[in-house]
PDB file of C-alpha atoms in Angstrom:
ATOM      1  CA  MET A 996      21.538  34.331 -28.783  1.00 56.00           C
ATOM      2  CA  PRO A 997      19.670  34.230 -25.426  1.00 65.00           C
ATOM      3  CA  ARG A 998      21.533  33.039 -22.365  1.00 71.00           C
ATOM      4  CA  PRO A 999      20.388  29.861 -20.570  1.00 71.00           C
ATOM      5  CA  ASN A1000      18.414  30.447 -17.387  1.00 86.00           C
ATOM      6  CA  LEU A1001      17.577  28.243 -14.420  1.00 89.00           C
ATOM      7  CA  THR A1002      13.815  28.314 -15.014  1.00 92.00           C
ATOM      8  CA  ASN A1003      14.181  26.851 -18.493  1.00 93.00           C
ATOM      9  CA  ALA A1004      16.701  24.271 -17.305  1.00 93.00           C
ATOM     10  CA  GLU A1005      14.413  23.230 -14.432  1.00 93.00           C
ATOM     11  CA  THR A1006      11.505  22.928 -16.858  1.00 94.00           C
ATOM     12  CA  LEU A1007      13.475  20.551 -19.090  1.00 93.00           C
ATOM     13  CA  CYS A1008      14.446  18.455 -16.064  1.00 93.00           C
ATOM     14  CA  GLN A1009      10.794  18.185 -15.052  1.00 93.00           C
ATOM     15  CA  ILE A1010       9.817  17.100 -18.577  1.00 92.00           C
ATOM     16  CA  ALA A1011      12.540  14.441 -18.464  1.00 91.00           C
ATOM     17  CA  LYS A1012      11.368  13.262 -15.029  1.00 89.00           C
ATOM     18  CA  LEU A1013       7.603  13.329 -15.599  1.00 90.00           C
ATOM     19  CA  GLY A1014       7.498  12.404 -19.280  1.00 87.00           C
ATOM     20  CA  SER A1015       5.360  15.157 -20.792  1.00 90.00           C
ATOM     21  CA  PHE A1016       4.953  18.917 -21.211  1.00 93.00           C
ATOM     22  CA  ARG A1017       1.549  18.701 -19.540  1.00 92.00           C
ATOM     23  CA  ALA A1018       2.826  16.964 -16.402  1.00 92.00           C
ATOM     24  CA  ALA A1019       5.737  19.395 -16.144  1.00 92.00           C
ATOM     25  CA  ALA A1020       3.365  22.362 -16.492  1.00 93.00           C
ATOM     26  CA  GLU A1021       1.183  21.023 -13.668  1.00 93.00           C
ATOM     27  CA  ARG A1022       4.181  20.384 -11.414  1.00 91.00           C
ATOM     28  CA  LEU A1023       5.599  23.876 -12.076  1.00 92.00           C
ATOM     29  CA  HIS A1024       2.167  25.551 -11.758  1.00 92.00           C
ATOM     30  CA  THR A1025       2.281  27.026 -15.251  1.00 92.00           C
ATOM     31  CA  SER A1026       0.685  26.411 -18.666  1.00 93.00           C
ATOM     32  CA  GLN A1027       1.712  24.110 -21.501  1.00 93.00           C
ATOM     33  CA  PRO A1028       2.277  27.063 -23.877  1.00 93.00           C
ATOM     34  CA  ALA A1029       4.629  28.572 -21.284  1.00 94.00           C
ATOM     35  CA  VAL A1030       6.541  25.285 -21.094  1.00 94.00           C
ATOM     36  CA  SER A1031       6.780  25.143 -24.903  1.00 94.00           C
ATOM     37  CA  ALA A1032       8.086  28.733 -25.005  1.00 94.00           C
ATOM     38  CA  ARG A1033      10.727  27.926 -22.403  1.00 94.00           C
ATOM     39  CA  MET A1034      11.917  24.938 -24.431  1.00 93.00           C
ATOM     40  CA  LYS A1035      12.240  27.077 -27.571  1.00 94.00           C
ATOM     41  CA  GLU A1036      14.317  29.613 -25.632  1.00 93.00           C
ATOM     42  CA  LEU A1037      16.502  26.857 -24.201  1.00 93.00           C
ATOM     43  CA  GLU A1038      17.075  25.304 -27.634  1.00 93.00           C
ATOM     44  CA  GLN A1039      18.187  28.707 -28.964  1.00 92.00           C
ATOM     45  CA  ALA A1040      20.502  29.205 -25.998  1.00 92.00           C
ATOM     46  CA  LEU A1041      22.076  25.733 -26.217  1.00 92.00           C
ATOM     47  CA  GLY A1042      22.220  25.556 -30.003  1.00 91.00           C
ATOM     48  CA  PHE A1043      20.861  22.032 -30.410  1.00 93.00           C
ATOM     49  CA  PRO A1044      17.382  20.435 -30.551  1.00 93.00           C
ATOM     50  CA  LEU A1045      16.032  19.076 -27.257  1.00 92.00           C
ATOM     51  CA  PHE A1046      13.362  16.728 -28.614  1.00 92.00           C
ATOM     52  CA  GLU A1047      12.737  14.348 -31.480  1.00 91.00           C
ATOM     53  CA  LYS A1048       9.438  12.788 -32.528  1.00 85.00           C
ATOM     54  CA  ARG A1049       8.882   9.069 -31.942  1.00 82.00           C
ATOM     55  CA  GLY A1050       5.438   8.413 -33.379  1.00 77.00           C
ATOM     56  CA  ARG A1051       3.121  10.644 -31.379  1.00 77.00           C
ATOM     57  CA  ARG A1052       5.606  11.086 -28.543  1.00 81.00           C
ATOM     58  CA  LEU A1053       8.442  13.533 -28.036  1.00 84.00           C
ATOM     59  CA  GLU A1054      11.676  12.006 -26.753  1.00 90.00           C
ATOM     60  CA  LEU A1055      14.733  13.840 -25.439  1.00 92.00           C
ATOM     61  CA  THR A1056      17.674  13.901 -27.843  1.00 92.00           C
ATOM     62  CA  VAL A1057      21.027  12.495 -26.733  1.00 93.00           C
ATOM     63  CA  PRO A1058      22.534  15.992 -26.100  1.00 93.00           C
ATOM     64  CA  ALA A1059      19.405  16.952 -24.147  1.00 93.00           C
ATOM     65  CA  ARG A1060      19.691  13.868 -21.924  1.00 93.00           C
ATOM     66  CA  ARG A1061      23.335  14.692 -21.295  1.00 93.00           C
ATOM     67  CA  PHE A1062      22.398  18.277 -20.412  1.00 94.00           C
ATOM     68  CA  VAL A1063      19.762  17.058 -17.922  1.00 93.00           C
ATOM     69  CA  GLU A1064      22.275  14.692 -16.286  1.00 93.00           C
ATOM     70  CA  ARG A1065      24.726  17.574 -15.793  1.00 92.00           C
ATOM     71  CA  VAL A1066      22.299  20.305 -14.755  1.00 93.00           C
ATOM     72  CA  GLU A1067      20.062  18.377 -12.303  1.00 91.00           C
ATOM     73  CA  PRO A1068      22.683  18.249  -9.511  1.00 90.00           C
ATOM     74  CA  LEU A1069      23.360  21.956 -10.034  1.00 89.00           C
ATOM     75  CA  LEU A1070      19.681  22.823  -9.667  1.00 89.00           C
ATOM     76  CA  LEU A1071      19.512  20.828  -6.421  1.00 85.00           C
ATOM     77  CA  ALA A1072      22.604  22.643  -5.159  1.00 82.00           C
ATOM     78  CA  VAL A1073      21.053  26.029  -6.006  1.00 80.00           C
ATOM     79  CA  GLU A1074      17.864  25.067  -4.156  1.00 77.00           C
ATOM     80  CA  ASP A1075      19.874  23.999  -1.116  1.00 72.00           C
ATOM     81  CA  ALA A1076      21.762  27.305  -1.198  1.00 70.00           C
ATOM     82  CA  PHE A1077      18.475  29.201  -0.870  1.00 69.00           C
ATOM     83  CA  THR A1078      17.308  27.002   2.008  1.00 61.00           C
ATOM     84  CA  ASP A1079      18.919  28.742   4.956  1.00 49.00           C
ATOM     85  CA  ALA A1080      18.622  27.802   8.623  1.00 48.00           C
ATOM     86  CA  GLU A1081      15.633  30.070   9.221  1.00 52.00           C
ATOM     87  CA  ALA A1082      13.684  28.517   6.345  1.00 53.00           C
ATOM     88  CA  VAL A1083      14.393  25.024   7.642  1.00 52.00           C
ATOM     89  CA  ASN A1084      13.426  25.835  11.215  1.00 57.00           C
ATOM     90  CA  ASN A1085      10.253  27.594  10.080  1.00 62.00           C
ATOM     91  CA  ALA A1086       9.223  25.188   7.310  1.00 67.00           C
ATOM     92  CA  ALA A1087       5.879  26.016   5.728  1.00 74.00           C
ATOM     93  CA  GLY A1088       3.855  24.651   2.843  1.00 83.00           C
ATOM     94  CA  THR A1089       1.748  21.692   1.787  1.00 90.00           C
ATOM     95  CA  VAL A1090       3.197  18.180   1.646  1.00 93.00           C
ATOM     96  CA  ARG A1091       1.370  15.443  -0.267  1.00 95.00           C
ATOM     97  CA  ILE A1092       1.392  12.059   1.491  1.00 96.00           C
ATOM     98  CA  GLY A1093      -0.043   8.817   0.148  1.00 95.00           C
ATOM     99  CA  MET A1094      -0.834   5.814   2.326  1.00 92.00           C
ATOM    100  CA  GLY A1095      -3.051   2.777   2.687  1.00 87.00           C
ATOM    101  CA  GLU A1096      -5.851   2.400   5.191  1.00 86.00           C
ATOM    102  CA  ILE A1097      -3.677   0.297   7.510  1.00 85.00           C
ATOM    103  CA  SER A1098      -1.166   3.136   7.808  1.00 86.00           C
ATOM    104  CA  MET A1099      -3.992   5.588   8.458  1.00 85.00           C
ATOM    105  CA  THR A1100      -4.819   3.769  11.709  1.00 83.00           C
ATOM    106  CA  TRP A1101      -1.545   4.855  13.312  1.00 84.00           C
ATOM    107  CA  PHE A1102      -1.048   8.056  11.278  1.00 87.00           C
ATOM    108  CA  SER A1103      -4.154   9.528  12.892  1.00 84.00           C
ATOM    109  CA  ARG A1104      -2.507   9.030  16.291  1.00 84.00           C
ATOM    110  CA  VAL A1105       0.701  10.869  15.343  1.00 88.00           C
ATOM    111  CA  VAL A1106      -0.934  13.892  13.676  1.00 89.00           C
ATOM    112  CA  PRO A1107      -1.065  15.985  16.907  1.00 90.00           C
ATOM    113  CA  GLU A1108       2.649  15.445  17.597  1.00 88.00           C
ATOM    114  CA  LEU A1109       3.499  15.993  13.921  1.00 87.00           C
ATOM    115  CA  ARG A1110       1.603  19.272  14.095  1.00 87.00           C
ATOM    116  CA  ARG A1111       3.560  20.348  17.162  1.00 87.00           C
ATOM    117  CA  ALA A1112       6.874  19.471  15.497  1.00 84.00           C
ATOM    118  CA  LEU A1113       6.059  21.242  12.195  1.00 86.00           C
ATOM    119  CA  PRO A1114       3.247  23.704  12.971  1.00 87.00           C
ATOM    120  CA  ARG A1115       3.286  25.535   9.614  1.00 86.00           C
ATOM    121  CA  ILE A1116       3.042  22.446   7.420  1.00 89.00           C
ATOM    122  CA  SER A1117      -0.291  21.418   5.868  1.00 90.00           C
ATOM    123  CA  TYR A1118      -0.981  17.986   4.437  1.00 92.00           C
ATOM    124  CA  GLU A1119      -2.831  16.508   1.497  1.00 94.00           C
ATOM    125  CA  ILE A1120      -3.553  12.838   2.246  1.00 94.00           C
ATOM    126  CA  GLU A1121      -4.304  10.324  -0.498  1.00 93.00           C
ATOM    127  CA  LEU A1122      -5.586   6.839   0.382  1.00 90.00           C
ATOM    128  CA  ASP A1123      -4.984   4.141  -2.225  1.00 88.00           C
ATOM    129  CA  LEU A1124      -3.475   0.745  -2.933  1.00 84.00           C
ATOM    130  CA  ALA A1125       0.318   0.492  -2.783  1.00 84.00           C
ATOM    131  CA  VAL A1126       0.670  -0.025  -6.541  1.00 84.00           C
ATOM    132  CA  LYS A1127      -1.104   3.298  -7.192  1.00 88.00           C
ATOM    133  CA  LEU A1128       0.884   5.121  -4.518  1.00 90.00           C
ATOM    134  CA  GLN A1129       4.123   3.949  -6.131  1.00 89.00           C
ATOM    135  CA  GLU A1130       2.952   5.254  -9.520  1.00 90.00           C
ATOM    136  CA  HIS A1131       2.086   8.649  -8.010  1.00 92.00           C
ATOM    137  CA  LEU A1132       5.386   8.850  -6.129  1.00 92.00           C
ATOM    138  CA  THR A1133       7.240   8.108  -9.373  1.00 90.00           C
ATOM    139  CA  SER A1134       5.317  10.753 -11.342  1.00 90.00           C
ATOM    140  CA  GLY A1135       5.779  13.427  -8.677  1.00 90.00           C
ATOM    141  CA  ALA A1136       2.077  13.560  -7.770  1.00 92.00           C
ATOM    142  CA  LEU A1137       3.070  12.539  -4.206  1.00 94.00           C
ATOM    143  CA  ASP A1138       5.978  13.725  -2.057  1.00 95.00           C
ATOM    144  CA  ILE A1139       5.923  10.836   0.437  1.00 96.00           C
ATOM    145  CA  ALA A1140       4.322   7.391   0.396  1.00 94.00           C
ATOM    146  CA  ILE A1141       3.702   5.047   3.328  1.00 92.00           C
ATOM    147  CA  MET A1142       2.799   1.539   2.228  1.00 85.00           C
ATOM    148  CA  ALA A1143       3.046  -2.124   3.024  1.00 77.00           C
ATOM    149  CA  ASN A1144       6.170  -3.986   1.939  1.00 69.00           C
ATOM    150  CA  HIS A1145       9.541  -2.599   0.848  1.00 62.00           C
ATOM    151  CA  LEU A1146       9.861  -0.904  -2.559  1.00 66.00           C
ATOM    152  CA  ARG A1147      12.612  -2.776  -4.373  1.00 71.00           C
ATOM    153  CA  ASP A1148      13.431   0.051  -6.734  1.00 75.00           C
ATOM    154  CA  ASP A1149      16.616   2.125  -6.764  1.00 82.00           C
ATOM    155  CA  GLN A1150      14.724   5.341  -7.554  1.00 88.00           C
ATOM    156  CA  PHE A1151      13.246   5.392  -4.015  1.00 90.00           C
ATOM    157  CA  ILE A1152      14.754   5.893  -0.579  1.00 90.00           C
ATOM    158  CA  CYS A1153      12.871   3.622   1.831  1.00 90.00           C
ATOM    159  CA  GLU A1154      12.903   2.977   5.566  1.00 90.00           C
ATOM    160  CA  SER A1155      10.952   0.414   7.556  1.00 88.00           C
ATOM    161  CA  LEU A1156       8.492   1.770  10.122  1.00 88.00           C
ATOM    162  CA  GLY A1157       7.241  -1.456  11.670  1.00 84.00           C
ATOM    163  CA  THR A1158       4.992  -4.434  11.007  1.00 84.00           C
ATOM    164  CA  THR A1159       1.394  -5.570  11.363  1.00 84.00           C
ATOM    165  CA  ARG A1160      -0.218  -8.998  11.168  1.00 88.00           C
ATOM    166  CA  MET A1161      -2.949 -10.049   8.727  1.00 89.00           C
ATOM    167  CA  SER A1162      -5.258 -12.860   9.902  1.00 93.00           C
ATOM    168  CA  TRP A1163      -8.253 -14.657   8.414  1.00 93.00           C
ATOM    169  CA  MET A1164     -11.366 -13.416  10.219  1.00 94.00           C
ATOM    170  CA  VAL A1165     -15.042 -14.312  10.192  1.00 95.00           C
ATOM    171  CA  SER A1166     -18.148 -13.000  11.936  1.00 95.00           C
ATOM    172  CA  SER A1167     -19.038 -14.901  15.073  1.00 94.00           C
ATOM    173  CA  ARG A1168     -22.607 -15.166  13.761  1.00 92.00           C
ATOM    174  CA  LEU A1169     -21.382 -17.531  11.012  1.00 93.00           C
ATOM    175  CA  LEU A1170     -19.875 -20.021  13.461  1.00 92.00           C
ATOM    176  CA  THR A1171     -23.186 -21.854  13.879  1.00 90.00           C
ATOM    177  CA  ASP A1172     -25.809 -22.948  11.356  1.00 87.00           C
ATOM    178  CA  ALA A1173     -29.544 -22.166  11.410  1.00 84.00           C
ATOM    179  CA  ASP A1174     -30.081 -24.957  13.948  1.00 87.00           C
ATOM    180  CA  GLY A1175     -27.376 -23.682  16.277  1.00 87.00           C
ATOM    181  CA  ARG A1176     -24.872 -26.413  15.443  1.00 92.00           C
ATOM    182  CA  PRO A1177     -21.158 -25.444  15.167  1.00 91.00           C
ATOM    183  CA  ARG A1178     -19.786 -25.112  11.634  1.00 91.00           C
ATOM    184  CA  THR A1179     -16.366 -26.456  10.675  1.00 89.00           C
ATOM    185  CA  MET A1180     -13.659 -24.358   9.089  1.00 88.00           C
ATOM    186  CA  GLN A1181     -14.014 -26.401   5.876  1.00 90.00           C
ATOM    187  CA  SER A1182     -17.741 -25.647   5.781  1.00 90.00           C
ATOM    188  CA  LEU A1183     -16.987 -21.932   6.001  1.00 91.00           C
ATOM    189  CA  LEU A1184     -14.236 -22.110   3.380  1.00 92.00           C
ATOM    190  CA  GLN A1185     -16.458 -24.015   0.946  1.00 94.00           C
ATOM    191  CA  THR A1186     -19.673 -22.006   1.225  1.00 93.00           C
ATOM    192  CA  GLU A1187     -18.972 -18.431   2.366  1.00 94.00           C
ATOM    193  CA  PRO A1188     -17.650 -15.512   0.242  1.00 95.00           C
ATOM    194  CA  LEU A1189     -13.857 -15.266   0.494  1.00 95.00           C
ATOM    195  CA  TRP A1190     -12.771 -11.623   0.518  1.00 93.00           C
ATOM    196  CA  CYS A1191      -9.333 -10.361  -0.547  1.00 89.00           C
ATOM    197  CA  VAL A1192      -7.849  -6.908  -1.100  1.00 85.00           C
ATOM    198  CA  SER A1193      -8.305  -6.010  -4.793  1.00 82.00           C
ATOM    199  CA  ARG A1194      -6.167  -7.685  -7.461  1.00 78.00           C
ATOM    200  CA  PRO A1195      -3.773  -4.725  -8.151  1.00 73.00           C
ATOM    201  CA  SER A1196      -2.651  -5.088  -4.537  1.00 73.00           C
ATOM    202  CA  GLY A1197       0.357  -7.220  -3.685  1.00 70.00           C
ATOM    203  CA  PHE A1198      -1.820  -8.990  -1.092  1.00 76.00           C
ATOM    204  CA  PHE A1199      -4.182 -10.632  -3.594  1.00 81.00           C
ATOM    205  CA  GLY A1200      -1.814 -13.348  -4.866  1.00 83.00           C
ATOM    206  CA  PRO A1201      -0.527 -14.504  -1.446  1.00 84.00           C
ATOM    207  CA  ALA A1202      -4.093 -14.483  -0.046  1.00 87.00           C
ATOM    208  CA  GLN A1203      -5.310 -16.618  -2.957  1.00 89.00           C
ATOM    209  CA  ASP A1204      -2.423 -19.052  -2.416  1.00 89.00           C
ATOM    210  CA  GLU A1205      -3.298 -19.360   1.282  1.00 89.00           C
ATOM    211  CA  LEU A1206      -6.949 -20.055   0.480  1.00 90.00           C
ATOM    212  CA  ARG A1207      -5.903 -22.723  -2.009  1.00 91.00           C
ATOM    213  CA  ASP A1208      -3.660 -24.348   0.608  1.00 90.00           C
ATOM    214  CA  MET A1209      -6.563 -24.334   3.089  1.00 89.00           C
ATOM    215  CA  GLY A1210      -8.779 -26.177   0.595  1.00 90.00           C
ATOM    216  CA  ALA A1211     -11.151 -23.227   0.073  1.00 93.00           C
ATOM    217  CA  ASN A1212     -13.582 -22.960  -2.830  1.00 94.00           C
ATOM    218  CA  LEU A1213     -11.790 -20.379  -4.995  1.00 93.00           C
ATOM    219  CA  ASP A1214     -14.958 -19.809  -7.025  1.00 94.00           C
ATOM    220  CA  ASN A1215     -16.199 -17.813  -4.022  1.00 94.00           C
ATOM    221  CA  ILE A1216     -13.337 -15.265  -4.077  1.00 93.00           C
ATOM    222  CA  CYS A1217     -14.446 -11.628  -3.994  1.00 93.00           C
ATOM    223  CA  SER A1218     -12.335  -8.482  -3.772  1.00 91.00           C
ATOM    224  CA  CYS A1219     -12.577  -4.974  -2.331  1.00 90.00           C
ATOM    225  CA  ASN A1220     -10.140  -2.034  -2.452  1.00 86.00           C
ATOM    226  CA  ARG A1221     -11.307  -0.479   0.842  1.00 88.00           C
ATOM    227  CA  LEU A1222     -10.380  -2.278   4.066  1.00 89.00           C
ATOM    228  CA  ASN A1223     -12.805  -0.373   6.304  1.00 91.00           C
ATOM    229  CA  SER A1224     -15.705  -1.331   4.052  1.00 93.00           C
ATOM    230  CA  LEU A1225     -14.451  -4.912   3.921  1.00 93.00           C
ATOM    231  CA  ILE A1226     -14.335  -5.082   7.722  1.00 95.00           C
ATOM    232  CA  GLU A1227     -17.975  -3.944   7.870  1.00 95.00           C
ATOM    233  CA  VAL A1228     -19.000  -6.587   5.321  1.00 95.00           C
ATOM    234  CA  VAL A1229     -17.302  -9.411   7.236  1.00 95.00           C
ATOM    235  CA  GLU A1230     -18.549  -8.218  10.632  1.00 95.00           C
ATOM    236  CA  ALA A1231     -22.111  -8.250   9.258  1.00 95.00           C
ATOM    237  CA  GLY A1232     -21.745 -11.900   8.279  1.00 94.00           C
ATOM    238  CA  GLY A1233     -20.796 -11.346   4.649  1.00 95.00           C
ATOM    239  CA  GLY A1234     -17.981 -13.875   4.494  1.00 94.00           C
ATOM    240  CA  ILE A1235     -14.331 -14.450   5.411  1.00 95.00           C
ATOM    241  CA  ALA A1236     -11.433 -12.031   4.895  1.00 94.00           C
ATOM    242  CA  GLN A1237      -7.753 -11.600   5.636  1.00 92.00           C
ATOM    243  CA  LEU A1238      -7.749  -8.466   7.804  1.00 92.00           C
ATOM    244  CA  PRO A1239      -5.072  -6.427   9.622  1.00 90.00           C
ATOM    245  CA  GLU A1240      -5.200  -7.190  13.328  1.00 91.00           C
ATOM    246  CA  MET A1241      -4.563  -3.553  14.294  1.00 87.00           C
ATOM    247  CA  MET A1242      -7.722  -2.492  12.419  1.00 90.00           C
ATOM    248  CA  VAL A1243     -10.030  -5.109  13.967  1.00 93.00           C
ATOM    249  CA  ALA A1244      -8.775  -5.161  17.570  1.00 91.00           C
ATOM    250  CA  ARG A1245     -12.031  -3.589  18.825  1.00 93.00           C
ATOM    251  CA  GLN A1246     -14.223  -6.107  16.969  1.00 95.00           C
ATOM    252  CA  VAL A1247     -12.105  -9.042  18.172  1.00 94.00           C
ATOM    253  CA  GLN A1248     -12.290  -7.821  21.766  1.00 94.00           C
ATOM    254  CA  ALA A1249     -16.069  -7.436  21.464  1.00 95.00           C
ATOM    255  CA  GLY A1250     -16.371 -10.926  19.985  1.00 94.00           C
ATOM    256  CA  SER A1251     -18.057  -9.857  16.748  1.00 95.00           C
ATOM    257  CA  LEU A1252     -15.028 -11.067  14.729  1.00 95.00           C
ATOM    258  CA  VAL A1253     -13.067 -14.247  15.424  1.00 94.00           C
ATOM    259  CA  LEU A1254     -10.162 -16.095  13.849  1.00 93.00           C
ATOM    260  CA  VAL A1255     -11.203 -18.627  11.220  1.00 89.00           C
ATOM    261  CA  ASP A1256      -8.548 -20.978  12.616  1.00 86.00           C
ATOM    262  CA  PRO A1257      -6.312 -19.943  15.562  1.00 86.00           C
ATOM    263  CA  ALA A1258      -3.701 -22.443  14.345  1.00 85.00           C
ATOM    264  CA  LEU A1259      -3.158 -20.541  11.085  1.00 84.00           C
ATOM    265  CA  GLN A1260       0.038 -18.451  11.001  1.00 86.00           C
ATOM    266  CA  PRO A1261      -0.747 -14.747  10.383  1.00 89.00           C
ATOM    267  CA  LEU A1262       0.868 -12.953   7.461  1.00 85.00           C
ATOM    268  CA  THR A1263       3.312 -10.284   8.686  1.00 85.00           C
ATOM    269  CA  LEU A1264       3.402  -7.041   6.680  1.00 81.00           C
ATOM    270  CA  GLU A1265       6.140  -4.419   6.866  1.00 83.00           C
ATOM    271  CA  PHE A1266       5.325  -0.704   6.728  1.00 83.00           C
ATOM    272  CA  THR A1267       7.720   1.384   4.624  1.00 89.00           C
ATOM    273  CA  ILE A1268       8.044   5.134   4.213  1.00 93.00           C
ATOM    274  CA  ALA A1269       9.422   6.158   0.811  1.00 93.00           C
ATOM    275  CA  ILE A1270      10.498   9.321  -1.000  1.00 94.00           C
ATOM    276  CA  HIS A1271      11.943   9.702  -4.485  1.00 92.00           C
ATOM    277  CA  ARG A1272      15.727   9.640  -4.607  1.00 90.00           C
ATOM    278  CA  ASN A1273      15.676  12.922  -6.569  1.00 88.00           C
ATOM    279  CA  GLN A1274      13.517  14.660  -3.973  1.00 88.00           C
ATOM    280  CA  GLY A1275      15.392  17.876  -3.227  1.00 84.00           C
ATOM    281  CA  GLN A1276      12.907  19.799  -1.070  1.00 85.00           C
ATOM    282  CA  ALA A1277      14.110  20.218   2.499  1.00 84.00           C
ATOM    283  CA  ILE A1278      10.529  20.458   3.770  1.00 87.00           C
ATOM    284  CA  VAL A1279       9.675  17.019   2.381  1.00 91.00           C
ATOM    285  CA  HIS A1280      12.766  15.516   4.011  1.00 90.00           C
ATOM    286  CA  GLN A1281      11.836  17.144   7.337  1.00 88.00           C
ATOM    287  CA  VAL A1282       8.335  15.685   7.220  1.00 91.00           C
ATOM    288  CA  ALA A1283       9.664  12.255   6.195  1.00 92.00           C
ATOM    289  CA  GLU A1284      12.142  12.251   9.080  1.00 91.00           C
ATOM    290  CA  ALA A1285       9.433  13.278  11.569  1.00 90.00           C
ATOM    291  CA  LEU A1286       7.029  10.640  10.218  1.00 91.00           C
ATOM    292  CA  THR A1287       9.721   7.972  10.446  1.00 91.00           C
ATOM    293  CA  ARG A1288      10.412   8.793  14.089  1.00 90.00           C
ATOM    294  CA  LEU A1289       6.743   9.071  15.070  1.00 87.00           C
ATOM    295  CA  GLY A1290       5.684   6.092  12.958  1.00 85.00           C
ATOM    296  CA  LYS A1291       8.231   3.792  14.568  1.00 86.00           C
ATOM    297  CA  ALA A1292       7.022   4.866  18.004  1.00 85.00           C
ATOM    298  CA  ALA A1293       3.358   4.311  17.030  1.00 78.00           C
ATOM    299  CA  THR A1294       3.962   0.834  15.572  1.00 75.00           C
ATOM    300  CA  GLY A1295       6.235  -0.261  18.407  1.00 69.00           C
ATOM    301  CA  LYS A1296       9.477  -0.428  16.402  1.00 61.00           C
ATOM    302  CA  ALA A1297      11.241   2.471  18.110  1.00 49.00           C
TER     303      ALA A1297
END
């Protein structure tokens, strides 16, 4: 009977975490046949089946789930044992970070200092809506996510980085009609396209509620999943949108974008940095800690 080994145990833990042989193979940089072979070896070593068929899916058996619960902390402890002081101080590798376009506005400013703090770290940056970033953080496709609003989920460790304000903006060229007469806010809300961040975003519902409260024509609602493109559309006279003030400061100062109604209270959004609670890589924690410190300084929370 073969003896259990750490590679096979780690592979089973990845299958349990990610939900499939394929995802585990990708995460471990190996092939699906190799993963299958490891599971056969582990079953022989443990003496009980690890999986049972549920329709077209494979589910972990009760003994397999118990094994994963017991071995996961041990694997993390073994990884920590191999992470000595020199490895920590000379961290190297690629860290995958997901964020929205709002976060990118301040992230670009902290990259030079982040590079000085961790000179041997490279980064893969993914821009997407918060709902997608959360999915990728859960699946292990991302190491760190920076997004608006706090993740109310026990599987993540989150920390607030700061806030930004979202205000309803319109192009200054839409403030007057073809005859040069001033247009009222109600005229704009009834006739112009009303732009929101795309429906999967957590911003869509609150934005729609605000428009309804303002008496807007909801038949004119449009959506876009890219804020920079949306800013260009609105600045060109393509309608009204709820935009982050930190991303349109230049346009507001130049006068090309103005508030639809200065009396309207802006929506305040919180930035959150999140990692998975089971994240055991010291490098990822180092980057997250550096980003938290630099992010708070960049957004004025420090």
